[in-house]
Short mmCIF file of C-alpha atoms and ligand atoms in Angstrom, two decimals:
data_model
loop_
_atom_site.label_atom_id
_atom_site.label_comp_id
_atom_site.label_asym_id
_atom_site.label_seq_id
_atom_site.Cartn_x
_atom_site.Cartn_y
_atom_site.Cartn_z
CA MET A 1 166.49 -45.90 33.97
CA HIS A 2 167.03 -45.71 37.64
CA LYS A 3 163.89 -47.03 39.04
CA LYS A 4 162.40 -42.88 40.92
CA GLU A 5 162.38 -43.37 44.95
CA PHE A 6 160.21 -40.77 46.94
CA ASN A 7 160.21 -40.31 51.23
CA VAL A 8 157.15 -41.28 52.58
CA ILE A 9 156.06 -40.54 55.56
CA VAL A 10 152.95 -42.62 57.70
CA ALA A 11 151.15 -40.91 59.55
CA GLY A 12 150.05 -43.00 62.01
CA ALA A 13 152.23 -45.16 62.18
CA THR A 14 151.37 -47.35 65.90
CA GLY A 15 147.33 -47.98 64.78
CA VAL A 16 146.33 -51.61 63.82
CA VAL A 17 146.10 -49.66 60.19
CA GLY A 18 149.11 -48.08 60.20
CA LYS A 19 151.04 -51.15 61.18
CA GLN A 20 149.39 -53.11 57.89
CA MET A 21 150.33 -49.90 55.51
CA ILE A 22 154.19 -50.39 56.67
CA GLU A 23 153.61 -54.59 56.11
CA CYS A 24 151.57 -53.24 52.95
CA LEU A 25 154.72 -50.60 51.80
CA GLU A 26 157.67 -54.18 52.38
CA GLU A 27 155.48 -56.63 50.87
CA ARG A 28 154.05 -54.60 47.43
CA GLU A 29 157.66 -53.21 47.14
CA PHE A 30 156.75 -49.32 46.88
CA PRO A 31 160.01 -47.73 46.48
CA VAL A 32 161.00 -46.12 49.31
CA LYS A 33 164.82 -43.56 49.17
CA ASN A 34 163.12 -42.81 53.06
CA ILE A 35 160.80 -43.43 55.49
CA LYS A 36 158.86 -41.96 58.52
CA PHE A 37 156.99 -42.56 61.05
CA LEU A 38 154.28 -40.03 62.94
CA SER A 39 152.25 -40.31 65.49
CA SER A 40 151.18 -38.35 68.71
CA SER A 41 152.84 -37.43 71.57
CA ARG A 42 151.71 -40.73 72.74
CA SER A 43 152.76 -42.72 71.31
CA ALA A 44 156.00 -40.96 69.93
CA GLY A 45 159.38 -42.28 70.68
CA LYS A 46 158.28 -46.63 69.79
CA LYS A 47 160.52 -48.56 67.80
CA LEU A 48 158.89 -49.91 64.73
CA GLN A 49 161.55 -52.16 61.98
CA PHE A 50 160.98 -50.99 58.35
CA MET A 51 162.71 -53.42 55.98
CA GLY A 52 164.76 -54.92 59.28
CA GLU A 53 166.05 -51.76 60.05
CA ASP A 54 164.78 -50.06 63.36
CA VAL A 55 162.85 -46.72 63.04
CA VAL A 56 161.88 -44.41 65.39
CA VAL A 57 158.18 -43.21 66.20
CA GLU A 58 158.47 -39.02 65.66
CA GLU A 59 155.45 -37.11 67.03
CA MET A 60 153.52 -35.68 64.29
CA THR A 61 153.63 -31.40 64.15
CA ARG A 62 153.86 -29.21 60.66
CA ASP A 63 156.71 -29.18 59.80
CA SER A 64 157.04 -32.78 59.55
CA PHE A 65 156.92 -33.07 55.91
CA ASN A 66 158.72 -31.20 54.17
CA GLY A 67 161.37 -32.79 52.33
CA TYR A 68 158.58 -35.63 51.40
CA ASP A 69 156.60 -36.70 48.44
CA ILE A 70 153.46 -38.99 49.89
CA ALA A 71 151.85 -39.35 53.17
CA VAL A 72 150.09 -42.31 53.87
CA PHE A 73 148.02 -41.39 57.24
CA SER A 74 145.43 -43.61 59.69
CA ALA A 75 145.81 -41.35 61.86
CA GLY A 76 142.72 -40.15 62.43
CA GLY A 77 139.20 -37.57 60.84
CA ALA A 78 141.07 -34.44 63.79
CA ALA A 79 145.04 -35.75 62.44
CA SER A 80 143.31 -35.00 59.29
CA LYS A 81 141.84 -32.27 59.82
CA GLN A 82 144.62 -30.77 61.34
CA PHE A 83 147.91 -32.35 59.93
CA ALA A 84 147.14 -32.89 55.39
CA PRO A 85 146.56 -29.42 54.53
CA ALA A 86 150.46 -29.04 56.32
CA ALA A 87 151.21 -31.44 54.55
CA ALA A 88 149.72 -30.59 51.37
CA ASP A 89 151.28 -27.16 51.27
CA SER A 90 154.76 -28.84 51.83
CA GLY A 91 155.00 -31.16 49.02
CA CYS A 92 153.72 -34.17 50.34
CA VAL A 93 150.14 -35.46 48.49
CA VAL A 94 148.93 -37.47 51.44
CA VAL A 95 146.60 -40.41 51.36
CA ASP A 96 144.23 -40.62 54.17
CA ASN A 97 142.65 -42.82 55.89
CA SER A 98 140.10 -41.28 58.06
CA SER A 99 136.37 -40.11 56.85
CA ALA A 100 137.40 -35.99 57.27
CA TRP A 101 137.96 -35.31 53.68
CA ARG A 102 136.30 -38.49 51.59
CA MET A 103 132.93 -36.25 51.11
CA ASP A 104 134.76 -33.12 50.11
CA PRO A 105 134.47 -32.70 46.00
CA ASP A 106 138.08 -31.68 45.68
CA ILE A 107 139.25 -34.81 46.49
CA PRO A 108 139.06 -37.12 45.62
CA LEU A 109 137.34 -40.72 46.33
CA VAL A 110 139.62 -43.92 45.11
CA VAL A 111 139.47 -47.91 44.60
CA PRO A 112 141.88 -48.31 42.37
CA GLU A 113 139.38 -50.87 40.31
CA VAL A 114 136.89 -49.32 40.23
CA ASN A 115 137.66 -45.29 39.48
CA PRO A 116 141.46 -45.35 39.34
CA HIS A 117 141.00 -42.10 37.31
CA ALA A 118 140.31 -40.48 40.27
CA VAL A 119 143.53 -39.65 41.03
CA ALA A 120 144.14 -36.88 38.99
CA GLY A 121 142.63 -35.21 41.41
CA TYR A 122 145.21 -34.93 43.77
CA LYS A 123 146.67 -31.82 41.98
CA ASN A 124 143.51 -30.21 43.58
CA LYS A 125 144.37 -30.57 47.50
CA GLY A 126 147.08 -32.36 47.85
CA ILE A 127 144.57 -34.93 49.53
CA ILE A 128 143.14 -38.30 48.08
CA ALA A 129 140.33 -40.40 50.57
CA ASN A 130 139.91 -44.02 50.90
CA PRO A 131 137.00 -45.14 51.80
CA ASN A 132 135.40 -46.73 54.13
CA CYS A 133 136.02 -50.15 54.66
CA SER A 134 132.40 -52.01 54.25
CA THR A 135 132.53 -49.51 50.98
CA ILE A 136 135.19 -50.48 49.26
CA GLN A 137 134.64 -54.53 49.58
CA MET A 138 131.32 -53.60 48.76
CA VAL A 139 132.51 -51.78 45.35
CA VAL A 140 135.10 -53.54 44.11
CA ALA A 141 132.71 -56.79 44.25
CA LEU A 142 130.04 -54.41 42.22
CA ASN A 143 131.94 -52.94 39.59
CA PRO A 144 131.65 -54.95 36.91
CA VAL A 145 128.60 -55.58 37.75
CA TYR A 146 127.32 -51.74 37.42
CA ARG A 147 128.97 -51.11 34.33
CA LYS A 148 127.63 -54.13 32.18
CA PHE A 149 123.78 -54.50 33.28
CA GLY A 150 123.41 -50.48 35.42
CA ILE A 151 122.61 -50.91 39.47
CA LYS A 152 119.22 -48.95 40.24
CA ARG A 153 119.69 -49.98 44.31
CA LEU A 154 121.54 -51.54 46.53
CA VAL A 155 120.22 -53.37 50.08
CA ILE A 156 123.15 -54.13 52.04
CA SER A 157 124.01 -55.93 55.50
CA THR A 158 126.77 -55.98 56.72
CA TYR A 159 128.54 -58.37 59.22
CA GLN A 160 132.62 -56.42 60.34
CA ALA A 161 135.15 -57.17 62.37
CA VAL A 162 135.58 -55.38 65.97
CA SER A 163 139.25 -55.15 64.80
CA GLY A 164 137.62 -51.85 62.44
CA SER A 165 137.58 -50.45 66.17
CA GLY A 166 141.02 -50.57 66.94
CA LYS A 167 143.61 -52.64 69.03
CA LYS A 168 141.19 -51.85 72.16
CA ALA A 169 138.99 -54.17 70.92
CA LEU A 170 140.61 -57.23 69.35
CA ASP A 171 141.54 -57.02 72.77
CA GLU A 172 138.55 -55.91 74.59
CA LEU A 173 136.68 -59.76 72.31
CA LEU A 174 139.39 -61.67 73.34
CA GLU A 175 139.07 -60.79 77.40
CA GLN A 176 134.84 -61.26 77.51
CA SER A 177 135.11 -64.69 75.95
CA LYS A 178 137.93 -65.80 78.05
CA ASP A 179 135.54 -64.41 80.79
CA ILE A 180 132.00 -65.39 80.17
CA LEU A 181 134.06 -69.13 79.49
CA ASN A 182 135.19 -69.04 82.91
CA PHE A 183 132.14 -67.54 84.43
CA LYS A 184 133.33 -64.56 85.40
CA GLU A 185 132.10 -61.29 85.09
CA VAL A 186 132.58 -59.17 81.83
CA LYS A 187 133.76 -56.18 81.33
CA THR A 188 132.61 -53.47 78.26
CA ASP A 189 134.53 -50.23 77.07
CA VAL A 190 134.89 -50.34 73.80
CA TYR A 191 131.75 -50.84 72.32
CA PRO A 192 128.49 -49.61 74.34
CA HIS A 193 127.57 -54.33 74.89
CA GLN A 194 129.21 -57.47 75.39
CA ILE A 195 130.79 -57.64 71.97
CA ALA A 196 131.07 -61.86 73.17
CA PHE A 197 128.93 -63.95 71.52
CA ASN A 198 127.12 -60.55 70.26
CA CYS A 199 125.42 -59.18 67.04
CA LEU A 200 125.09 -55.29 67.55
CA PRO A 201 123.56 -53.18 65.38
CA HIS A 202 125.66 -49.81 65.76
CA ILE A 203 128.81 -49.23 64.45
CA ASP A 204 129.70 -45.26 64.50
CA SER A 205 127.33 -42.54 66.06
CA PHE A 206 123.19 -42.39 65.61
CA LEU A 207 122.16 -39.43 63.24
CA ASP A 208 118.53 -38.08 63.68
CA THR A 209 116.90 -40.25 61.01
CA GLY A 210 117.96 -42.54 62.58
CA TYR A 211 121.22 -44.32 60.93
CA SER A 212 124.38 -44.65 62.02
CA LYS A 213 127.50 -43.10 60.71
CA GLU A 214 128.82 -45.32 58.90
CA GLU A 215 125.28 -46.86 57.00
CA MET A 216 125.51 -42.92 55.73
CA LYS A 217 129.68 -43.54 54.47
CA MET A 218 127.90 -46.55 52.67
CA VAL A 219 125.56 -44.27 50.76
CA ASN A 220 127.05 -41.26 50.15
CA GLU A 221 131.21 -43.22 49.01
CA THR A 222 128.85 -45.24 46.67
CA ARG A 223 128.08 -42.70 45.20
CA LYS A 224 131.06 -40.17 44.49
CA ILE A 225 133.28 -43.76 44.26
CA PHE A 226 130.73 -44.58 40.74
CA GLU A 227 130.20 -40.56 40.26
CA ASP A 228 125.94 -41.74 40.12
CA ASP A 229 123.77 -39.75 42.37
CA LYS A 230 121.10 -42.05 41.56
CA ILE A 231 121.72 -44.76 43.14
CA GLY A 232 119.43 -45.78 45.39
CA VAL A 233 121.40 -47.75 48.16
CA THR A 234 120.50 -48.12 51.87
CA ALA A 235 122.53 -50.24 55.10
CA THR A 236 122.37 -51.20 58.44
CA THR A 237 125.61 -51.99 59.87
CA VAL A 238 126.29 -54.43 62.06
CA ARG A 239 129.28 -55.12 64.70
CA ILE A 240 129.45 -59.33 65.73
CA PRO A 241 132.30 -60.67 67.89
CA VAL A 242 135.22 -61.93 64.73
CA PHE A 243 138.72 -60.45 64.60
CA TYR A 244 139.07 -59.48 61.39
CA SER A 245 137.82 -58.90 58.03
CA HIS A 246 134.15 -57.59 57.15
CA SER A 247 130.99 -59.40 56.01
CA GLU A 248 128.60 -58.36 53.90
CA SER A 249 124.81 -59.22 52.22
CA VAL A 250 123.91 -56.91 48.86
CA ASN A 251 121.21 -57.84 47.37
CA ILE A 252 120.95 -56.10 44.13
CA GLU A 253 118.19 -54.03 42.04
CA THR A 254 119.93 -53.61 38.60
CA LEU A 255 118.50 -51.38 35.65
CA LYS A 256 119.25 -54.21 32.90
CA HIS A 257 118.49 -57.78 33.58
CA ALA A 258 121.93 -59.97 35.32
CA SER A 259 121.12 -64.10 35.18
CA ALA A 260 123.22 -64.85 38.45
CA GLU A 261 125.17 -67.39 35.97
CA GLN A 262 126.25 -63.87 34.02
CA VAL A 263 127.39 -63.35 37.14
CA LYS A 264 129.05 -64.92 38.92
CA GLN A 265 131.59 -64.30 34.70
CA LEU A 266 131.45 -61.18 35.76
CA MET A 267 133.36 -62.11 39.09
CA LYS A 268 135.91 -65.05 37.79
CA ASP A 269 137.45 -62.10 35.66
CA ALA A 270 136.95 -59.01 37.92
CA ASP A 271 140.23 -56.53 38.96
CA GLY A 272 141.11 -57.82 42.68
CA VAL A 273 137.69 -60.35 43.19
CA GLU A 274 138.51 -63.99 43.26
CA LEU A 275 135.21 -66.10 43.98
CA LEU A 276 133.85 -69.19 45.85
CA ASP A 277 130.56 -70.03 44.85
CA ASP A 278 130.02 -73.49 45.36
CA PRO A 279 127.55 -73.95 47.87
CA VAL A 280 126.51 -77.44 47.88
CA ASN A 281 130.40 -78.76 48.78
CA ASN A 282 130.35 -75.60 51.10
CA ILE A 283 132.08 -73.27 48.96
CA TYR A 284 131.73 -69.77 49.92
CA PRO A 285 133.63 -66.86 51.36
CA LEU A 286 134.58 -66.67 54.70
CA ALA A 287 136.32 -64.20 57.27
CA ILE A 288 139.02 -66.26 58.67
CA ASP A 289 140.00 -67.55 55.55
CA ALA A 290 139.73 -63.97 53.82
CA ALA A 291 141.79 -62.73 56.96
CA GLY A 292 145.53 -61.53 55.30
CA HIS A 293 144.15 -62.13 52.05
CA ASP A 294 144.27 -58.45 49.66
CA ALA A 295 141.48 -60.06 47.64
CA THR A 296 137.69 -59.55 47.51
CA PHE A 297 136.00 -62.59 48.32
CA VAL A 298 132.45 -63.31 46.56
CA GLY A 299 130.15 -65.66 46.48
CA ARG A 300 126.55 -67.40 47.22
CA ILE A 301 124.99 -65.23 43.81
CA ARG A 302 121.33 -66.35 43.22
CA GLN A 303 118.76 -64.36 41.69
CA ASP A 304 115.99 -61.98 44.15
CA GLU A 305 112.82 -63.83 43.02
CA SER A 306 111.17 -61.56 44.30
CA ILE A 307 111.57 -58.55 41.81
CA GLU A 308 112.47 -58.74 38.33
CA ASN A 309 116.24 -57.87 38.07
CA GLY A 310 117.85 -59.10 41.65
CA ILE A 311 120.82 -60.25 43.04
CA ASN A 312 121.96 -61.74 46.23
CA MET A 313 125.90 -61.89 46.72
CA TRP A 314 128.25 -63.02 49.62
CA ILE A 315 131.05 -60.38 49.81
CA VAL A 316 133.90 -60.81 52.72
CA ALA A 317 137.72 -59.06 52.54
CA ASP A 318 139.89 -58.96 55.21
CA ASN A 319 139.13 -54.69 56.42
CA ILE A 320 142.41 -53.76 57.29
CA ARG A 321 144.49 -54.54 54.25
CA LYS A 322 141.69 -54.06 51.46
CA GLY A 323 139.40 -52.25 53.82
CA ALA A 324 142.77 -49.95 54.57
CA ALA A 325 146.46 -50.48 54.70
CA THR A 326 146.25 -51.96 51.29
CA ASN A 327 143.86 -49.33 49.24
CA THR A 328 145.77 -46.95 50.77
CA VAL A 329 149.65 -48.66 49.50
CA GLN A 330 147.67 -49.35 45.76
CA ILE A 331 146.41 -45.40 45.70
CA ALA A 332 149.71 -44.71 46.33
CA GLN A 333 151.59 -47.22 44.10
CA LEU A 334 149.22 -45.11 41.27
CA LEU A 335 150.17 -42.08 42.10
CA ALA A 336 154.09 -42.73 42.40
CA GLU A 337 153.72 -44.47 39.00
CA LYS A 338 151.47 -42.54 37.14
CA TYR A 339 151.97 -38.17 38.51
CA LEU A 340 154.54 -38.16 40.34
O1 3JN B 1 134.37 -49.72 62.79
C1 3JN B 1 134.54 -50.23 61.48
O2 3JN B 1 134.48 -51.79 60.92
C2 3JN B 1 135.30 -49.83 60.42
C3 3JN B 1 135.90 -47.57 60.90
C4 3JN B 1 135.89 -47.26 60.50
C5 3JN B 1 135.99 -46.67 61.27
C6 3JN B 1 136.69 -45.86 62.45
C7 3JN B 1 136.27 -44.82 63.24
C8 3JN B 1 136.39 -42.99 61.96
C9 3JN B 1 135.93 -44.67 60.53
C10 3JN B 1 135.60 -44.50 58.93
O3 3JN B 1 137.11 -45.29 58.48
O4 3JN B 1 135.36 -44.71 58.10
C11 3JN B 1 136.01 -43.09 61.42
C12 3JN B 1 135.99 -42.50 60.56
O5 3JN B 1 137.44 -42.22 59.53
O6 3JN B 1 135.13 -41.07 60.80
#
């Protein structure tokens, strides 16, 4: 039988995540018939490649989606709000990487290893949301623990790479690092403070409660993905001077008792997880090792002796791949294989 092929759009194609989406479509041999790359008017006209062929980036308009089946979006929340409904109206299903639609009760929020069944909800509005990078890698690791032991509460601290803020932030970390090592004055633009040789407990904007939006994304999205509003979640999200991969310290209070050994065994078998846990031999997940990979790396699994049912773990993943592009393309693959 002839394999079904799809007309595919990458919206926000010239950004850090958009370029990675293009690579993921290629690596995963997504069944593409025609491809179209869209951007704002600023980047329209640029040339990118797909499968060795030049593709000219076009400006996104409401008419861009006619005749296309699937659009993967990483064009920012405002563009998603403006154009995703137009795409859906044209019959083109959107998988959106921004926060614009994540908490809409009619729109599924999907991590394929955790809640693939939710993809079916694309039928409601023709849109599927991709979670925040910090949420994705955490729920991939927590999923088997949640299924076997239940989760009462999570206490999270993140250590997030600058690539989460885009290309300008990658340049800013490099320039500041060079300037400091050359005893030059440091310029700040993307972040409110110097990021080189520093840690900023500040990701996205702050709310009246004192929490940042990034912290609340972890709270709300985790509950939506597990379909469990009873999980207690509290987070501190921190930007650190690393280029790629987010790291997370996660304290888990389980409902039923879990030993560290049991959790390690679960991680060995978990979909999308690689266990790296031999600390006496200096083996644990590292940002620089996770970069360029699609897996979520877990280690430092140990009992929290301060409570009855506590486990601590360290979770690392490439924030541009599993945290964004890979997860979005995996959702598109599920959609293409099972639903379109
Ligand atoms: O800062 C990070 O490491 C992740 C950044 C994510 C981000 C950046 C700007 C806008 C998002 C997101 O995915 O939640 C958004 C947004 O769409 O709100």
